[in-house]
Each structure stands twice: as structure tokens, then as C-alpha cells.
XYZ file of C-alpha atoms in Angstrom:
480
model
C -14.725 -5.982 30.908
C -15.642 -4.762 34.434
C -12.177 -5.643 35.744
C -10.481 -3.483 33.084
C -9.105 -6.478 31.203
C -9.734 -7.672 27.662
C -11.273 -11.077 26.960
C -11.694 -13.271 23.877
C -13.443 -16.569 23.140
C -11.133 -19.534 23.631
C -11.628 -20.770 20.062
C -10.856 -17.475 18.274
C -7.685 -15.921 16.948
C -7.034 -13.217 19.579
C -4.327 -10.655 18.924
C -3.043 -7.159 19.696
C -3.033 -4.762 16.747
C -0.108 -2.574 15.775
C -1.820 0.346 17.531
C -2.241 -1.716 20.708
C -5.948 -2.548 20.440
C -6.980 -5.984 21.767
C -9.044 -7.765 19.153
C -10.403 -11.102 18.012
C -12.047 -12.192 14.775
C -15.335 -14.045 14.523
C -17.255 -15.795 11.769
C -20.419 -14.211 13.178
C -21.316 -16.202 16.283
C -19.291 -16.672 19.469
C -19.527 -17.345 23.197
C -17.557 -15.280 25.679
C -17.198 -15.618 29.445
C -16.795 -12.288 31.252
C -16.640 -11.132 34.881
C -19.791 -9.732 36.474
C -20.455 -6.074 35.775
C -20.478 -3.725 32.813
C -18.657 -4.712 29.609
C -18.059 -2.903 26.328
C -17.738 -4.660 22.979
C -16.951 -2.860 19.724
C -17.855 -4.637 16.483
C -16.103 -3.663 13.242
C -15.863 -5.019 9.701
C -13.285 -3.234 7.593
C -13.730 0.288 6.257
C -17.170 0.062 4.631
C -19.292 -0.795 7.695
C -20.106 1.567 10.533
C -18.641 0.248 13.806
C -21.149 -0.628 16.508
C -20.404 -0.259 20.205
C -22.489 -2.113 22.791
C -22.567 -1.755 26.563
C -23.806 -4.932 28.258
C -24.391 -5.907 31.874
C -23.007 -9.307 32.865
C -24.897 -10.976 35.742
C -23.713 -13.878 37.851
C -24.695 -17.341 36.560
C -26.742 -15.835 33.744
C -26.337 -15.832 29.988
C -26.616 -12.487 28.223
C -27.585 -12.759 24.562
C -26.504 -9.949 22.257
C -27.594 -9.699 18.625
C -25.724 -7.156 16.518
C -26.222 -5.934 12.952
C -23.532 -3.964 11.177
C -24.901 -1.441 8.693
C -22.883 -0.719 5.542
C -21.722 2.873 5.176
C -21.141 2.222 1.473
C -20.534 -0.620 -0.970
C -17.347 0.019 -2.933
C -17.624 -3.151 -5.031
C -20.909 -1.880 -6.477
C -18.815 0.960 -7.932
C -16.156 -1.424 -9.252
C -13.672 -1.049 -6.360
C -12.103 -4.121 -4.727
C -9.677 -4.002 -1.820
C -6.580 -5.889 -0.704
C -3.486 -5.345 1.373
C -0.443 -5.888 -0.832
C 1.611 -7.024 2.163
C 0.521 -9.970 4.324
C 2.695 -12.705 5.850
C 1.206 -15.913 7.193
C 4.079 -17.300 9.291
C 7.192 -15.414 10.341
C 8.089 -16.394 13.905
C 6.924 -18.476 16.825
C 5.724 -22.001 16.049
C 4.382 -21.209 12.563
C 0.837 -22.450 13.190
C -1.044 -20.019 10.977
C -2.841 -21.308 7.892
C -4.122 -19.993 4.580
C -7.638 -20.881 5.725
C -7.166 -18.591 8.713
C -5.933 -15.756 6.485
C -9.094 -16.137 4.437
C -11.296 -16.093 7.567
C -9.606 -12.978 8.972
C -9.886 -11.264 5.601
C -13.596 -12.039 5.514
C -13.977 -10.385 8.914
C -11.939 -7.420 7.664
C -13.953 -7.254 4.411
C -10.978 -7.769 2.097
C -11.732 -8.943 -1.442
C -8.288 -10.376 -2.152
C -5.750 -11.953 0.216
C -2.183 -11.371 -0.964
C 0.244 -13.572 0.977
C 4.000 -13.080 0.545
C 6.527 -15.880 1.025
C 9.707 -14.449 2.561
C 13.052 -15.303 4.108
C 13.393 -14.835 7.852
C 16.096 -16.105 10.241
C 17.666 -18.396 7.627
C 14.327 -19.912 6.612
C 12.129 -19.513 3.552
C 8.701 -19.486 5.146
C 5.618 -21.006 3.480
C 7.374 -21.678 0.173
C 5.317 -24.888 -0.206
C 2.163 -22.852 -0.811
C 3.417 -21.263 -4.047
C 1.303 -22.404 -6.999
C 3.017 -22.280 -10.446
C 0.885 -20.876 -13.211
C 0.564 -17.262 -12.140
C -3.076 -17.524 -11.067
C -4.967 -17.400 -7.774
C -4.583 -20.145 -5.173
C -7.128 -23.039 -5.248
C -8.536 -21.927 -1.868
C -10.003 -18.871 -3.617
C -13.775 -18.488 -3.651
C -16.219 -16.441 -5.689
C -16.269 -13.861 -2.881
C -12.552 -13.781 -2.000
C -9.382 -14.480 -3.978
C -6.127 -15.792 -2.499
C -2.808 -15.102 -4.225
C 0.578 -16.377 -3.009
C 3.589 -14.329 -4.080
C 7.077 -13.498 -2.873
C 8.807 -10.747 -0.931
C 12.426 -10.183 -1.957
C 14.150 -8.538 1.037
C 17.467 -6.751 0.446
C 18.127 -4.367 3.360
C 19.737 -1.586 1.288
C 17.825 -1.456 -2.005
C 14.501 -1.975 -0.246
C 12.085 -4.889 0.073
C 9.768 -5.627 -2.872
C 6.740 -7.756 -3.741
C 6.316 -10.080 -6.710
C 2.880 -11.531 -7.512
C 1.747 -13.669 -10.434
C 4.988 -15.446 -11.319
C 4.130 -18.309 -13.653
C 7.064 -20.664 -13.108
C 8.900 -20.445 -9.766
C 10.022 -18.316 -6.848
C 13.216 -16.350 -7.430
C 16.445 -16.985 -5.533
C 18.443 -15.668 -3.610
C 15.414 -14.096 -1.773
C 17.724 -11.392 -0.391
C 21.161 -9.835 -0.645
C 23.316 -7.195 1.033
C 23.536 -8.780 4.498
C 26.765 -7.674 6.147
C 29.252 -10.387 7.074
C 27.530 -13.161 5.102
C 28.037 -14.843 1.750
C 25.325 -12.574 0.315
C 26.869 -9.264 1.429
C 27.087 -8.025 -2.158
C 24.547 -5.487 -3.485
C 24.272 -7.578 -6.656
C 21.760 -8.428 -8.027
C 20.029 -5.070 -7.927
C 16.273 -4.755 -7.496
C 16.181 -3.810 -11.168
C 17.655 -7.204 -12.058
C 15.162 -8.998 -9.811
C 12.183 -7.051 -11.141
C 13.149 -7.943 -14.696
C 13.438 -11.619 -13.756
C 9.990 -11.529 -12.138
C 8.406 -9.657 -15.029
C 9.826 -12.245 -17.431
C 7.504 -14.667 -15.591
C 4.545 -12.326 -15.955
C 4.682 -10.882 -12.435
C 3.465 -7.576 -11.031
C 6.050 -5.961 -8.762
C 6.491 -3.068 -6.352
C 8.403 -1.619 -3.413
C 6.933 -2.384 0.035
C 6.830 -0.398 3.353
C 8.734 2.212 1.393
C 8.773 5.423 3.426
C 7.984 6.618 6.923
C 7.717 9.845 8.925
C 7.009 13.343 7.720
C 10.334 14.570 6.324
C 11.878 14.279 2.869
C 13.797 10.963 2.723
C 16.378 12.589 0.448
C 17.539 14.620 3.443
C 17.858 11.489 5.575
C 18.767 7.970 4.391
C 16.406 7.566 1.377
C 13.921 5.625 3.512
C 13.213 1.925 3.054
C 12.992 2.074 -0.753
C 16.348 3.414 -1.833
C 16.036 1.911 -5.307
C 12.584 3.349 -5.977
C 13.509 6.290 -8.215
C 15.919 4.066 -10.158
C 13.176 1.595 -11.035
C 10.645 4.364 -11.571
C 12.981 5.754 -14.252
C 13.365 2.343 -15.915
C 9.687 1.439 -15.623
C 10.714 -1.768 -13.845
C 8.513 -1.206 -10.780
C 4.749 -1.092 -11.054
C 4.058 0.292 -7.587
C 5.324 1.786 -4.342
C 3.638 0.830 -1.077
C 2.407 2.769 1.971
C 2.456 0.535 5.081
C 1.743 3.280 7.611
C 0.460 6.833 7.307
C 3.234 9.215 6.327
C 3.911 12.322 4.263
C 7.587 11.580 3.602
C 6.773 9.355 0.647
C 5.083 12.121 -1.288
C 8.460 13.782 -1.951
C 9.892 10.985 -4.153
C 6.456 9.964 -5.444
C 5.675 13.489 -6.665
C 9.144 13.698 -8.214
C 8.274 10.642 -10.304
C 4.772 11.805 -11.214
C 5.997 15.318 -12.101
C 8.053 13.809 -14.898
C 5.236 11.628 -16.200
C 6.465 8.383 -14.622
C 3.271 6.429 -14.084
C 4.269 4.311 -11.107
C 1.259 3.508 -8.905
C 0.901 3.952 -5.157
C -0.555 1.040 -3.191
C -1.240 0.132 0.442
C -0.160 -2.874 2.506
C 0.450 -2.926 6.255
C 3.096 -5.707 6.461
C 0.952 -7.887 8.716
C 2.955 -10.684 10.345
C -0.156 -12.558 11.227
C 1.219 -15.396 13.374
C 2.648 -12.969 15.929
C 0.553 -12.049 18.962
C 1.141 -8.356 18.280
C 1.469 -7.065 14.733
C -0.240 -4.788 12.240
C -3.736 -6.046 11.564
C -4.406 -7.703 8.195
C -6.048 -5.226 5.844
C -5.365 -2.220 8.058
C -3.552 -0.459 5.198
C -4.892 -1.497 1.840
C -5.345 -0.764 -1.839
C -8.692 -0.229 -3.535
C -8.502 -1.017 -7.259
C -11.186 -0.341 -9.838
C -11.314 -3.334 -12.175
C -13.580 -1.422 -14.581
C -16.095 -3.953 -15.933
C -14.228 -7.127 -14.903
C -15.546 -7.503 -11.358
C -13.532 -9.486 -8.814
C -10.761 -10.890 -10.984
C -7.116 -11.370 -10.029
C -5.514 -10.302 -13.283
C -7.877 -7.350 -13.690
C -7.043 -6.261 -10.133
C -3.273 -6.317 -10.624
C -3.516 -4.723 -14.057
C -5.748 -2.044 -12.549
C -3.139 -1.424 -9.855
C -0.348 -1.266 -12.435
C -2.376 1.242 -14.464
C -3.056 3.419 -11.413
C -6.807 2.751 -11.165
C -6.374 2.730 -7.402
C -6.324 4.582 -4.129
C -4.465 3.902 -0.873
C -6.313 3.851 2.455
C -6.091 2.918 6.103
C -9.743 3.881 6.540
C -11.118 6.776 4.422
C -12.818 5.888 1.128
C -12.489 8.087 -1.962
C -14.376 8.382 -5.240
C -12.423 10.885 -7.376
C -12.923 11.881 -11.009
C -11.563 14.570 -13.303
C -13.522 15.146 -16.483
C -15.274 11.829 -15.858
C -11.959 9.960 -15.616
C -10.926 7.871 -12.603
C -7.346 7.663 -11.252
C -4.927 6.230 -13.797
C -6.923 7.549 -16.749
C -6.064 10.600 -18.873
C -7.969 13.776 -19.709
C -6.969 15.078 -23.143
C -7.219 18.824 -23.754
C -6.394 20.850 -26.874
C -3.272 23.059 -27.101
C -3.744 25.964 -24.729
C -5.777 23.839 -22.329
C -9.371 24.040 -21.192
C -11.688 23.584 -18.240
C -12.282 20.307 -16.419
C -14.949 19.287 -13.924
C -13.546 17.709 -10.753
C -15.848 15.673 -8.529
C -15.077 13.698 -5.408
C -16.772 12.015 -2.485
C -14.932 11.059 0.712
C -16.428 8.796 3.386
C -14.871 7.552 6.609
C -15.794 5.548 9.718
C -13.656 7.996 11.763
C -13.625 11.826 11.669
C -11.282 13.530 9.210
C -9.440 16.832 9.562
C -9.188 17.805 5.910
C -9.325 16.736 2.288
C -6.711 18.227 -0.056
C -6.821 18.594 -3.822
C -3.349 18.535 -5.428
C -2.223 19.537 -8.937
C 1.354 18.734 -9.986
C 2.418 18.436 -6.362
C 0.979 21.796 -5.267
C -2.066 22.310 -3.068
C -5.078 23.587 -4.992
C -7.335 23.739 -1.943
C -7.834 22.259 1.518
C -11.439 21.291 2.254
C -12.763 21.158 5.825
C -15.432 18.643 6.764
C -18.518 19.672 8.737
C -20.903 18.004 11.184
C -19.456 14.608 12.182
C -16.556 15.139 9.702
C -17.059 11.731 8.107
C -18.451 12.712 4.713
C -17.681 15.276 2.007
C -18.929 15.762 -1.555
C -17.484 18.427 -3.850
C -17.864 19.450 -7.489
C -15.691 22.217 -8.925
C -14.691 23.482 -12.347
C -11.061 24.385 -12.951
C -9.028 25.705 -15.874
C -5.929 23.696 -16.852
C -3.286 25.182 -19.176
C -0.399 22.717 -18.758
C -0.008 18.965 -18.754
C 0.096 17.358 -15.337
C -1.948 15.419 -12.816
C -4.537 15.773 -10.075
C -4.901 13.638 -6.986
C -6.775 13.792 -3.686
C -5.585 13.270 -0.105
C -7.683 12.797 3.057
C -6.308 12.833 6.607
C -7.479 12.661 10.217
C -5.992 13.471 13.612
C -3.845 11.187 15.749
C -6.305 11.285 18.665
C -9.222 10.284 16.414
C -7.781 7.207 14.725
C -9.625 4.511 16.763
C -10.643 1.838 15.755
C -8.295 2.089 12.769
C -4.987 0.275 13.233
C -2.962 3.329 12.241
C -1.342 6.385 13.795
C -3.836 8.586 11.962
C -6.377 8.179 9.176
C -4.964 8.704 5.689
C -6.059 7.953 2.151
C -5.000 9.257 -1.244
C -5.641 8.531 -4.901
C -3.329 7.855 -7.755
C -3.248 10.630 -10.367
C -5.773 11.481 -12.980
C -3.434 12.585 -15.756
C -4.036 15.642 -17.937
C -2.483 16.055 -21.414
C -2.598 19.526 -22.940
C -1.924 19.153 -26.654
C 1.254 17.133 -27.113
C 3.022 18.742 -24.144
C 4.834 16.136 -21.991
C 4.718 16.219 -18.196
C 8.113 17.572 -17.152
C 9.432 19.485 -14.157
C 13.033 20.653 -13.836
C 13.129 20.611 -10.025
C 11.615 17.130 -9.905
C 14.194 15.874 -12.404
C 16.985 17.386 -10.310
C 15.497 15.670 -7.267
C 15.827 12.330 -9.061
C 19.437 13.093 -9.937
C 20.339 14.002 -6.350
C 18.591 10.867 -5.077
C 20.620 8.599 -7.352
C 23.846 10.449 -6.584
C 23.265 9.709 -2.896
C 22.575 6.070 -3.755
C 25.783 5.975 -5.827
C 27.727 7.094 -2.744
C 26.150 4.334 -0.666
C 26.922 1.677 -3.251
C 30.442 2.888 -4.011
C 31.426 2.695 -0.334
C 29.907 -0.729 0.251
C 32.702 -3.253 1.058
C 30.694 -6.353 0.244
C 31.071 -6.578 -3.542
C 32.180 -10.045 -4.632
C 33.808 -8.832 -7.835
C 34.500 -5.652 -9.834
C 32.125 -6.960 -12.519
C 29.193 -7.022 -10.074
C 29.913 -3.516 -8.875
C 30.379 -2.192 -12.407
C 27.028 -3.643 -13.478
C 25.132 -2.031 -10.603
C 26.928 1.310 -10.847
C 26.216 1.282 -14.586
C 22.506 0.893 -13.890
C 22.568 3.873 -11.520
C 24.339 5.964 -14.141
C 21.760 4.978 -16.748
C 18.875 5.896 -14.441
C 20.496 9.243 -13.642
C 20.727 9.961 -17.353
C 16.945 9.468 -17.629
C 16.385 12.284 -15.119
C 19.013 14.385 -16.884
C 17.027 14.015 -20.102
C 13.859 15.051 -18.224
C 15.633 18.145 -16.892
C 16.724 19.179 -20.388
C 13.230 18.633 -21.768
C 11.742 20.689 -18.916
C 14.070 23.542 -19.791
C 12.881 23.479 -23.374
C 9.161 23.739 -22.550
């Protein structure tokens, strides 16, 4: 407003985003009292509508009426793509006054198709456990336009936090482990054990807020998802989540993909939506193509599990190789062949570049022209070895607004390529997995919190077994 302050209607849910933007959500009509003078209001609705900025003059004792229409930049659902953040919390601190109805309203304003709420432990409480619905289906508050699913976040500080959605029977105890100086100090059960318990109930599972920064987590502390490459080897995790833009996560993710491990990447911002300042719901989300099933919970999670997805905090991607979308496979004869690669990238903020990747290596960086918000490309490329393609799009830090992110970033899951019967193997990637688990073995071996030798032996045995998987990959890569 004219006094440099931010204002919101008294009956709206006003908050500060993770990036520091002052926002409120509206169902489409609101009244707002402002000081006399010039005021600026920016209207947004997710990633598919062009933001609209209005300058208005507020006069004393007068009502200014403003009518605004938001024009769609694109309609992803018409192409089969439906979006959701895989990481939303309803109540976490404060007086716990948030509701599922409010999550649905905010998600409508943010143009989310599914609302995925995670029950979690915090400060010796299990928050919102009463909203879990046995049966493994969507919550009864779901509508034809928007689905609500209540799942669980299991939160061990060492292995890494994980999500579990679609459990048919019950939530899984102990909700966490590994907390120093408590009765749950032990690193048992492992995330592998918990994933298997959840999957026995029909759940879809994945690591959340997994990696951060720009540097290889192997050279640091393995990030927030230390167990990721263990469960990637076992096939016990379906996904690994981006909660903020980063390039660090591509190191372990590419190591998995380069050995044919089809774990999917997803996006979820870890919104703690009852706090005054937190990441905005839907600010980092997953677009899943449900093929011909439309907006359907099970089709969405199965599509995520199968990699028919891309991760985004703003940019939108349509990427195909040989007519196949992410998660699908192009089959070529022995010796290989040529494939047509097509992609379209759209964004409500300018982008710096779009990068095509094959087997972890840059094929080409594409610059965007004009307003740098749209790019369409068709190329033809020869492929002689099995592997994968994916696409990345990124913007600059100083051009992120109004996205609730440090910078714009989106990327697809792989389109896989099979040349003859050649498996996807890479010696260096397999060695990366071995070094990762060796570092995790050191962490676990030194941990003083084990309750019994049997618990430690079980967990260390799992790490040894996972390391042997990467050893097998390394041997197979040497034989190619």
C-alpha cells in the first residue's frame, strides 16, 4: 500500500511465504481496507495462469472496485497432467487451528489437483492422526475437481524423512527413530523395514526434502536422505522428493538412473501451513500424467511410481522421446537407431536455460529468446547405447518472483531407451553407490544408540546387501 506496508482482508488466511512474500488466499471476492494513495496488488493462481498486476488509487471515504480476470497460459490437465505437492502439513505448531477444508481452499487458489496431507510427529505429539481414513482411498472431503489424501510422514533424523500414502489399514508406529538421548535412539527399524511395512498395506512411498545446495552430498553428509541409495537398490522406495531448487540431488539420482534403477523424482515443498511463515502450499509440486484415467488418486500415484512425472516450482514441461513420455521406454534394435526428441517449456517467470541430458551428460543447453518464458524444440538424435533422456529448466535467482523458491527449476523423469537387450549400467555410477553406502556404514557403526546387537546386525546386514547390488552393477558394467 501507499505506506509501504502489506494488507489483507480480515477474513482471509494471510501468511508470509518461504521467500518472504506477503500473501493471502481468496475464493474470488474480497474486501480490503487500504490507506489513501497508490496501491499494488498482484493476483496469481498456480503455475498455469499468467499473473496480473494492478495499480490502483485509493481515495478517502470512497470505494474502489477492481475486477480482475486471470488468463490461462496453458491447461496441463487437457494433456493428461495433474499436479500435487507430495509434502503438505496441516498443523505443526501454534494453536493447531488449520483445517482440511482450508487446505482444500488454498489448493484451489493455487490450482492444485490433489491435496496430499501428511500426519507427522512433532514435539512429542502425533498431529492430525484423527483424519486418517482406513481403506487406502481419498478422503471423503474430495470433490470431482480436487482430491484429498491423508498419509503419513515417518521422520527419522539420520535415515531421512519419508512419505507413505494409500495405506489400507493403519498408520505405522513408531513414527520416528534415532533421536539421541531418548528411548528411540536406535537406528532400528531402518527405512527399508518401514517401507516394506507400508507397501504391505498397499502404500506408495518416497524420501522427502531429500537434498539441498549445489554440491555432491557424497562429499558432505549425504544430505537429508541418507538411506536413498539403499532403498533405490532394493526397489523399496518409489520416489525421491525435491522440496527446494537444488542441483545436489542430481548426483545420487543420476547414479541410480545410470544403473537402470527406476526410482521417480517428485516435488513437495514441506508446507507447514498453520505457521505464519512457511513454504507456500503447492510451491514445489509434481505433475503426473495419468494417461487416460483423468483425475484419479490411484492412477496419479501409480503414474508417479512409474515415472510419468516432472518436478516443478514453476516451469511447465512437455517432453517426449520417440513419442514416449517420461517413465516410458523407447525400444531400439541392436546397434541403436535415431529418435525424435520434442519438448515444450512454458513459464510464468523468465528462464535462463533449458538443458537436454543423456545418461547424466549434457547434450545441449538451449537459450530462450524474447521474454524467455517459452521454448519449443524438435531434434533428431542417434542413440547407440541403452540409457535415458531427461530435460531440465532453470531461471535466475533475481527473477524468481512471484514463485516461492530461490530460483525457478523444473525437470522431467527419464524417458528410457533400450538398445537390443543391453542393460543400463555404468561403472562409475555403481562405484558411487558403493562409496555412498560405505559412508552410511561408518555412520551406523559408530552410532551409540543401538538397543541390542541383533538390531545393529540386521541394519548392517541390509547395508551390506545393498552394497552388493551396486557391486553386481559394477561387474556387469565392466562386461559390456
